[in-house]
Short mmCIF file of C-alpha atoms and ligand atoms in Angstrom, two decimals:
data_model
loop_
_atom_site.label_atom_id
_atom_site.label_comp_id
_atom_site.label_asym_id
_atom_site.label_seq_id
_atom_site.Cartn_x
_atom_site.Cartn_y
_atom_site.Cartn_z
CA MET P 1 24.01 151.38 188.75
CA ASP P 2 26.94 150.39 186.53
CA PRO P 3 26.66 151.08 182.78
CA PHE P 4 25.85 148.02 180.67
CA VAL P 5 24.97 146.71 177.20
CA TYR P 6 22.10 144.25 176.73
CA ASP P 7 21.81 142.76 173.26
CA ALA P 8 18.26 141.38 173.39
CA LEU P 9 17.22 138.50 171.12
CA ALA P 10 13.84 138.09 169.46
CA GLY P 11 11.66 135.01 169.70
CA ARG P 12 8.16 133.90 170.63
CA VAL P 13 7.64 131.49 173.53
CA VAL P 14 4.44 129.56 174.18
CA PHE P 15 4.49 127.70 177.50
CA GLY P 16 2.08 125.23 179.08
CA PRO P 17 0.92 121.61 179.32
CA GLY P 18 -0.71 120.39 176.12
CA ARG P 19 0.30 123.43 174.07
CA ARG P 20 2.24 121.28 171.58
CA ARG P 21 -1.18 120.89 169.94
CA GLU P 22 -0.99 124.56 168.94
CA ILE P 23 1.95 123.90 166.63
CA GLY P 24 -0.25 124.16 163.51
CA ASP P 25 -1.55 127.58 164.57
CA GLU P 26 2.01 128.71 165.24
CA VAL P 27 3.06 127.63 161.75
CA ASP P 28 0.09 129.55 160.29
CA ARG P 29 1.15 132.66 162.21
CA LEU P 30 4.39 132.65 160.21
CA GLY P 31 2.42 132.70 156.97
CA VAL P 32 3.94 129.46 155.65
CA ASP P 33 2.20 126.23 154.74
CA ARG P 34 4.96 123.70 153.99
CA VAL P 35 7.04 122.46 156.92
CA LEU P 36 9.66 119.77 157.38
CA LEU P 37 9.24 117.92 160.69
CA ILE P 38 12.58 116.95 162.26
CA ALA P 39 11.84 114.53 165.09
CA ASP P 40 14.15 112.67 167.46
CA GLY P 41 13.22 109.00 167.16
CA PHE P 42 12.99 108.41 170.94
CA ASP P 43 9.20 108.73 170.80
CA LEU P 44 7.82 108.09 167.33
CA GLU P 45 4.28 107.99 168.68
CA ARG P 46 4.57 111.60 169.87
CA ALA P 47 6.25 112.52 166.60
CA SER P 48 3.25 111.06 164.72
CA GLU P 49 0.90 113.05 166.92
CA ILE P 50 2.74 116.25 165.95
CA GLU P 51 2.62 115.21 162.30
CA ARG P 52 -1.16 114.74 162.59
CA VAL P 53 -1.58 118.18 164.18
CA LEU P 54 0.46 119.70 161.36
CA GLY P 55 -1.77 117.90 158.85
CA THR P 56 -1.23 118.90 155.22
CA ARG P 57 1.31 121.52 156.31
CA CYS P 58 3.77 118.66 156.95
CA VAL P 59 5.56 117.92 153.67
CA GLY P 60 8.35 115.70 155.02
CA VAL P 61 9.59 113.94 158.14
CA PHE P 62 13.23 113.44 159.12
CA THR P 63 13.92 111.18 162.13
CA ASN P 64 17.60 110.37 161.67
CA VAL P 65 18.57 112.57 164.64
CA VAL P 66 21.81 111.73 166.48
CA GLN P 67 24.10 113.72 168.82
CA HIS P 68 26.37 116.52 167.59
CA VAL P 69 24.83 116.91 164.10
CA PRO P 70 27.24 114.98 161.82
CA VAL P 71 27.58 116.83 158.51
CA ALA P 72 26.53 113.82 156.39
CA LEU P 73 23.21 113.52 158.23
CA ALA P 74 22.67 117.28 158.21
CA GLU P 75 23.02 117.06 154.41
CA GLN P 76 20.23 114.45 154.32
CA ALA P 77 17.94 116.80 156.24
CA ARG P 78 18.89 119.68 153.94
CA GLU P 79 18.20 117.61 150.83
CA LEU P 80 14.78 116.71 152.21
CA ALA P 81 14.09 120.40 152.85
CA THR P 82 14.98 121.13 149.23
CA SER P 83 13.08 118.24 147.64
CA THR P 84 9.91 118.91 149.64
CA GLY P 85 10.00 122.67 149.12
CA ALA P 86 9.77 123.22 152.88
CA GLN P 87 9.33 126.82 154.00
CA ALA P 88 10.04 126.16 157.70
CA THR P 89 11.15 123.39 160.05
CA VAL P 90 9.47 122.08 163.17
CA THR P 91 11.89 120.28 165.48
CA PHE P 92 10.88 117.85 168.21
CA GLY P 93 13.47 116.60 170.69
CA GLY P 94 16.44 117.79 172.75
CA GLY P 95 19.47 119.82 171.71
CA SER P 96 20.31 117.26 169.02
CA ALA P 97 17.01 117.64 167.15
CA THR P 98 17.18 121.42 167.55
CA GLY P 99 20.71 121.24 166.12
CA PHE P 100 19.47 119.58 162.91
CA GLY P 101 16.89 122.35 162.46
CA LYS P 102 19.67 124.89 162.88
CA ALA P 103 21.78 123.10 160.27
CA VAL P 104 18.89 123.47 157.80
CA ALA P 105 18.39 127.10 158.84
CA LEU P 106 22.08 127.76 158.22
CA SER P 107 22.01 126.54 154.61
CA HIS P 108 18.38 127.23 153.61
CA ARG P 109 17.53 130.25 155.78
CA LEU P 110 14.28 128.53 156.88
CA PRO P 111 12.54 129.70 160.07
CA GLN P 112 12.48 127.08 162.82
CA LEU P 113 9.79 126.25 165.38
CA CYS P 114 10.91 124.12 168.32
CA LEU P 115 9.21 121.63 170.62
CA PRO P 116 12.00 120.96 173.16
CA THR P 117 12.00 117.78 175.25
CA THR P 118 15.10 118.36 177.40
CA TYR P 119 16.69 121.27 179.29
CA ALA P 120 19.51 121.99 176.81
CA GLY P 121 18.33 125.49 175.90
CA SER P 122 19.61 125.39 172.31
CA GLU P 123 16.15 126.41 171.08
CA LEU P 124 16.80 129.93 172.41
CA THR P 125 20.26 130.54 170.98
CA PRO P 126 21.67 131.68 167.62
CA ILE P 127 24.50 129.14 167.98
CA TRP P 128 24.83 126.23 165.56
CA GLY P 129 27.17 123.24 165.68
CA LEU P 130 28.18 120.69 163.04
CA THR P 131 30.55 117.75 163.35
CA ASP P 132 32.83 116.63 160.55
CA GLY P 133 34.60 113.45 161.60
CA THR P 134 35.88 114.35 165.06
CA GLN P 135 35.97 118.11 164.38
CA LYS P 136 33.06 120.02 165.88
CA ARG P 137 32.55 123.48 164.38
CA THR P 138 30.28 126.03 166.00
CA GLY P 139 29.22 129.50 164.99
CA ARG P 140 26.84 132.31 165.85
CA ASP P 141 24.32 133.38 163.23
CA LEU P 142 21.11 135.25 164.00
CA GLY P 143 19.51 133.41 161.07
CA VAL P 144 19.55 130.11 163.00
CA GLN P 145 17.82 131.54 166.07
CA PRO P 146 14.49 129.67 166.26
CA VAL P 147 11.50 131.98 165.80
CA THR P 148 8.97 130.10 167.95
CA VAL P 149 9.40 127.76 170.91
CA ILE P 150 6.54 125.78 172.40
CA TYR P 151 7.46 124.49 175.85
CA ASP P 152 5.04 121.71 176.68
CA PRO P 153 6.03 120.10 179.99
CA GLU P 154 4.06 116.97 179.07
CA LEU P 155 6.79 116.28 176.51
CA THR P 156 9.28 115.95 179.38
CA LEU P 157 7.25 113.56 181.54
CA ASP P 158 9.05 110.52 180.11
CA LEU P 159 12.52 112.06 180.27
CA PRO P 160 14.31 109.51 182.48
CA ILE P 161 15.97 110.90 185.61
CA ASP P 162 19.41 109.72 184.47
CA ILE P 163 19.08 112.04 181.45
CA ALA P 164 17.00 114.73 183.18
CA GLY P 165 19.48 115.19 186.09
CA PRO P 166 22.58 115.91 183.99
CA SER P 167 20.51 117.91 181.49
CA ALA P 168 19.19 120.06 184.34
CA MET P 169 22.74 120.58 185.64
CA ASN P 170 23.59 121.82 182.14
CA ALA P 171 20.73 124.33 182.42
CA LEU P 172 21.89 125.35 185.88
CA ALA P 173 25.36 125.96 184.46
CA HIS P 174 23.86 128.28 181.82
CA ALA P 175 22.18 130.32 184.56
CA VAL P 176 25.18 130.39 186.92
CA GLU P 177 27.65 131.36 184.19
CA GLY P 178 25.10 133.90 183.01
CA LEU P 179 25.95 135.92 186.11
CA TYR P 180 29.53 136.53 184.98
CA GLY P 181 29.92 135.40 181.35
CA PRO P 182 31.14 137.76 178.62
CA GLY P 183 27.73 139.35 177.89
CA ALA P 184 26.54 139.57 181.51
CA ASN P 185 24.19 142.45 182.31
CA PRO P 186 21.79 143.25 185.16
CA VAL P 187 18.67 142.22 183.23
CA MET P 188 20.04 138.77 182.46
CA SER P 189 21.41 138.48 186.01
CA ALA P 190 17.88 138.90 187.35
CA VAL P 191 16.65 136.18 185.00
CA ALA P 192 19.61 133.94 185.88
CA LEU P 193 18.96 134.20 189.62
CA GLU P 194 15.29 133.37 189.11
CA SER P 195 16.33 130.37 187.02
CA VAL P 196 18.68 129.14 189.76
CA ARG P 197 15.98 129.65 192.39
CA VAL P 198 13.38 127.67 190.43
CA LEU P 199 15.77 124.86 189.46
CA VAL P 200 17.26 124.39 192.92
CA GLU P 201 13.82 124.34 194.54
CA HIS P 202 12.12 122.02 192.07
CA LEU P 203 14.78 119.59 190.86
CA PRO P 204 14.79 117.49 194.05
CA LEU P 205 10.97 117.44 194.02
CA MET P 206 10.94 116.36 190.38
CA LYS P 207 13.38 113.58 191.21
CA GLN P 208 11.11 112.40 194.07
CA ASP P 209 8.13 112.17 191.75
CA PRO P 210 9.07 112.29 188.06
CA SER P 211 5.39 111.93 187.08
CA ASP P 212 4.41 115.19 188.82
CA LEU P 213 3.50 117.54 185.98
CA ASP P 214 3.77 120.65 188.20
CA GLU P 215 7.36 119.80 189.10
CA ARG P 216 8.22 118.95 185.49
CA SER P 217 6.68 122.31 184.47
CA ALA P 218 8.70 124.24 187.03
CA VAL P 219 11.96 122.60 185.96
CA LEU P 220 11.23 123.24 182.28
CA TYR P 221 10.46 126.87 183.12
CA GLY P 222 13.77 127.19 185.01
CA ALA P 223 15.61 125.62 182.08
CA TYR P 224 13.89 128.04 179.68
CA LEU P 225 15.13 131.01 181.71
CA ALA P 226 18.62 129.49 181.77
CA GLY P 227 18.63 129.06 177.99
CA ALA P 228 17.51 132.67 177.51
CA VAL P 229 20.48 133.75 179.64
CA LEU P 230 22.93 131.50 177.79
CA ALA P 231 21.80 132.96 174.46
CA VAL P 232 22.66 136.51 175.51
CA VAL P 233 25.54 136.13 177.95
CA GLY P 234 27.53 133.27 176.47
CA THR P 235 29.73 130.93 178.47
CA ALA P 236 32.72 131.04 180.81
CA LEU P 237 35.23 128.66 182.42
CA HIS P 238 32.75 125.85 183.06
CA HIS P 239 31.50 125.45 179.48
CA LYS P 240 34.89 126.19 177.94
CA THR P 241 36.37 123.38 180.02
CA CYS P 242 33.57 120.96 179.14
CA HIS P 243 34.00 121.78 175.46
CA VAL P 244 37.76 121.09 175.55
CA ILE P 245 37.74 117.90 177.61
CA GLY P 246 34.54 116.58 176.01
CA GLY P 247 36.17 116.93 172.60
CA LEU P 248 39.48 115.41 173.73
CA PHE P 249 38.14 112.42 175.62
CA ASN P 250 34.58 112.02 174.34
CA LEU P 251 33.01 112.55 177.76
CA ASP P 252 29.25 112.86 178.23
CA HIS P 253 28.25 116.57 178.20
CA GLY P 254 25.53 116.29 180.85
CA GLN P 255 27.67 114.31 183.27
CA MET P 256 30.59 116.71 182.81
CA ASN P 257 28.25 119.56 183.72
CA ALA P 258 27.39 117.96 187.02
CA VAL P 259 31.07 117.49 187.88
CA VAL P 260 32.61 120.72 186.62
CA LEU P 261 30.05 123.37 187.58
CA PRO P 262 30.67 123.46 191.37
CA GLN P 263 34.45 123.42 190.83
CA ALA P 264 34.35 126.18 188.18
CA LEU P 265 32.17 128.34 190.41
CA ALA P 266 34.57 127.80 193.34
CA TYR P 267 37.54 128.73 191.12
CA ASN P 268 35.85 131.91 189.95
CA ALA P 269 34.55 132.92 193.40
CA PRO P 270 37.39 135.37 194.25
CA ALA P 271 36.73 137.32 191.03
CA ILE P 272 32.94 137.50 191.39
CA ALA P 273 32.42 138.39 195.04
CA ASP P 274 29.17 140.25 194.40
CA GLN P 275 27.52 137.56 192.23
CA TYR P 276 28.82 134.79 194.47
CA GLY P 277 27.31 136.52 197.48
CA ARG P 278 23.95 136.85 195.74
CA LEU P 279 23.98 133.15 194.85
CA THR P 280 24.98 132.17 198.36
CA SER P 281 22.18 134.17 199.95
CA LEU P 282 19.69 132.79 197.42
CA LEU P 283 20.80 129.20 198.10
CA GLY P 284 21.06 129.63 201.87
CA GLY P 285 24.57 128.21 201.99
CA ASP P 286 27.92 128.42 200.22
CA ALA P 287 27.03 128.54 196.50
CA ALA P 288 29.58 126.06 195.12
CA GLY P 289 29.03 123.60 197.97
CA THR P 290 25.24 123.79 197.63
CA LEU P 291 25.40 123.10 193.88
CA PHE P 292 27.72 120.18 194.58
CA ASP P 293 25.14 118.79 197.04
CA LEU P 294 22.34 119.29 194.54
CA ALA P 295 24.24 117.35 191.88
CA ARG P 296 24.68 114.50 194.39
CA ALA P 297 20.98 114.58 195.23
CA LEU P 298 20.31 114.04 191.51
CA ASP P 299 22.60 110.97 191.56
CA THR P 300 24.98 112.50 189.02
CA PRO P 301 28.70 111.61 189.10
CA SER P 302 30.91 113.84 191.25
CA SER P 303 34.34 113.42 189.65
CA LEU P 304 35.88 113.39 186.19
CA ALA P 305 37.67 110.20 187.22
CA GLN P 306 34.27 108.49 187.41
CA ILE P 307 33.23 109.46 183.89
CA GLY P 308 36.27 108.35 181.96
CA PHE P 309 38.77 111.23 182.14
CA PRO P 310 42.09 109.42 181.50
CA ASP P 311 44.77 109.33 184.23
CA ASP P 312 47.29 111.16 182.04
CA GLY P 313 44.72 113.59 180.57
CA VAL P 314 45.70 116.68 182.57
CA ASP P 315 48.93 117.34 180.64
CA VAL P 316 47.19 117.56 177.29
CA ALA P 317 44.04 119.29 178.58
CA ALA P 318 45.50 122.01 180.86
CA PRO P 319 47.08 124.22 178.15
CA LEU P 320 43.95 123.92 175.99
CA VAL P 321 41.65 124.82 178.88
CA ALA P 322 43.82 127.82 179.76
CA GLN P 323 43.70 128.96 176.14
CA ALA P 324 39.94 128.39 175.74
CA ALA P 325 39.17 130.25 178.95
CA ALA P 326 41.36 133.25 178.11
CA ASP P 327 38.41 135.64 178.63
CA ASN P 328 37.30 134.06 181.93
CA VAL P 329 36.48 136.48 184.78
CA ARG P 330 39.40 135.12 186.79
CA SER P 331 42.64 134.64 184.86
CA LEU P 332 43.80 131.08 184.45
CA THR P 333 47.42 130.10 183.77
CA VAL P 334 48.31 126.61 182.57
CA ASP P 335 49.27 125.75 186.16
CA ASP P 336 45.93 127.09 187.40
CA ALA P 337 44.15 125.01 184.76
CA ARG P 338 46.06 121.97 185.93
CA GLU P 339 45.02 122.52 189.55
CA PHE P 340 41.44 123.20 188.49
CA LEU P 341 41.29 119.99 186.42
CA GLU P 342 42.78 118.02 189.29
CA ALA P 343 40.03 119.33 191.57
CA CYS P 344 37.47 118.15 188.98
CA ILE P 345 39.15 114.75 188.81
CA ARG P 346 39.03 114.35 192.60
CA GLY P 347 35.46 115.63 192.75
CA GLU P 348 35.48 116.69 196.40
CA ARG P 349 32.91 119.11 197.79
CA PRO P 350 34.37 122.62 197.21
N1 LIG S 1 23.66 125.53 170.17
C1 LIG S 1 23.37 125.69 171.44
O1 LIG S 1 23.14 126.78 171.89
C2 LIG S 1 23.32 124.48 172.31
C3 LIG S 1 22.95 124.61 173.65
C4 LIG S 1 22.87 123.45 174.42
C5 LIG S 1 23.14 122.21 173.85
N2 LIG S 1 23.50 122.14 172.54
C6 LIG S 1 23.78 120.83 171.89
O2 LIG S 1 22.67 119.98 172.14
C7 LIG S 1 23.13 118.66 172.28
C8 LIG S 1 22.69 118.09 173.61
O3 LIG S 1 21.31 118.27 173.80
P1 LIG S 1 20.52 117.40 174.87
O4 LIG S 1 21.28 117.41 176.13
O5 LIG S 1 19.14 117.87 174.85
O6 LIG S 1 20.69 115.93 174.29
P2 LIG S 1 19.92 115.11 173.14
O7 LIG S 1 19.03 115.94 172.34
O8 LIG S 1 20.97 114.34 172.42
O9 LIG S 1 19.02 114.11 174.00
C9 LIG S 1 19.65 113.23 174.92
C10 LIG S 1 18.98 111.86 174.87
O10 LIG S 1 17.68 111.93 175.42
C11 LIG S 1 16.71 111.43 174.52
N3 LIG S 1 15.51 112.23 174.81
C12 LIG S 1 15.31 113.52 174.51
N4 LIG S 1 14.15 113.94 175.02
C13 LIG S 1 13.59 112.89 175.65
C14 LIG S 1 12.37 112.72 176.38
N5 LIG S 1 11.51 113.70 176.60
N6 LIG S 1 12.12 111.48 176.88
C15 LIG S 1 12.98 110.48 176.72
N7 LIG S 1 14.15 110.59 176.05
C16 LIG S 1 14.45 111.79 175.52
C17 LIG S 1 17.33 111.59 173.17
O11 LIG S 1 16.79 110.67 172.24
C18 LIG S 1 18.79 111.33 173.45
O12 LIG S 1 19.05 109.96 173.45
C19 LIG S 1 24.63 118.69 172.17
O13 LIG S 1 24.99 118.37 170.84
C20 LIG S 1 24.97 120.14 172.48
O14 LIG S 1 26.18 120.54 171.89
C21 LIG S 1 23.59 123.24 171.76
FE1 LIG S 2 25.54 123.70 178.13
#
């Protein structure tokens, strides 16, 4: 047994179909009685249902949720928290809604309860992000780590496959990189492998029948495990690359995940023989190739060329990727980054 450090994170998780209706009880558990509801507008009916369950505890509703938490909108949510005297936030939606709750937590130190509706995993992490113009700032602050998460798979039943597939590949990337990211440890590796097992088994079944609540539940469970791993271990080449090229060329995060993950895993393979072997035996075939096949089975794009990476983008991106991935398990020179990006642009099975 190798020595290790495991920095565990606190948080309460309530999981199960219909359990969103326990949100009022969960608020009471925190000993607060004034909450601001931050709800993604994709399903205002569901948001109203949550508001009803909260009853008089709900002192304000913010629905102006958009991607990447622009500072000006975050300020609106913060002002509402101040004017209503909110003592906590309840967020309903994907990583974007969670991000607004974190923005309020960052300025107001309010505890956050989350009702996630995608597989992003942000509800488990102490990482916040705010966008000012085109500049995205992120930071780690234990004060923004949500205190309670209710995973209700019924909230994901309407998540369309073209969002669910890329979002699930994002979750899978959290689990895979959790095996060799900067904070990797044997406890999180066990959780990561279980996450990969659950996601790889159930994603194709969920795609076959998106209305199957058991399959939706399994995928949400796998994504939960992946988020828990991300929160502790952090990210490696895959996410660093997505961050750089997403910022440079405004590419869709979910789609990038589907393209880059198999290629990043293949690049790292020589440096992670043990973890790669465990993944390969779990998946019953070469790990990078199997993940590539899974992404195809979910109808996600296979190459950066398909999702808008510009023809002359490698020159500007390669040095930035090499710099961002300086702590990657396998070293990456600018030339290596160039070759790696070219593999992502071609999008062939690794
Ligand atoms: N801080 C972290 O640790 C962390 C981790 C992961 C992601 N993120 C951030 O989260 C954001 C991405 O999150 P996301 O992928 O969940 O995207 P998202 O929250 O923007 O949701 C994607 C789209 O799906 C819609 N949607 C959400 N749930 C739905 C449902 N159940 N049914 C139908 N439509 C639904 C939304 O309205 C939106 O249009 C990014 O800004 C990313 O940077 C942060
Ligand atoms: Fe991610």
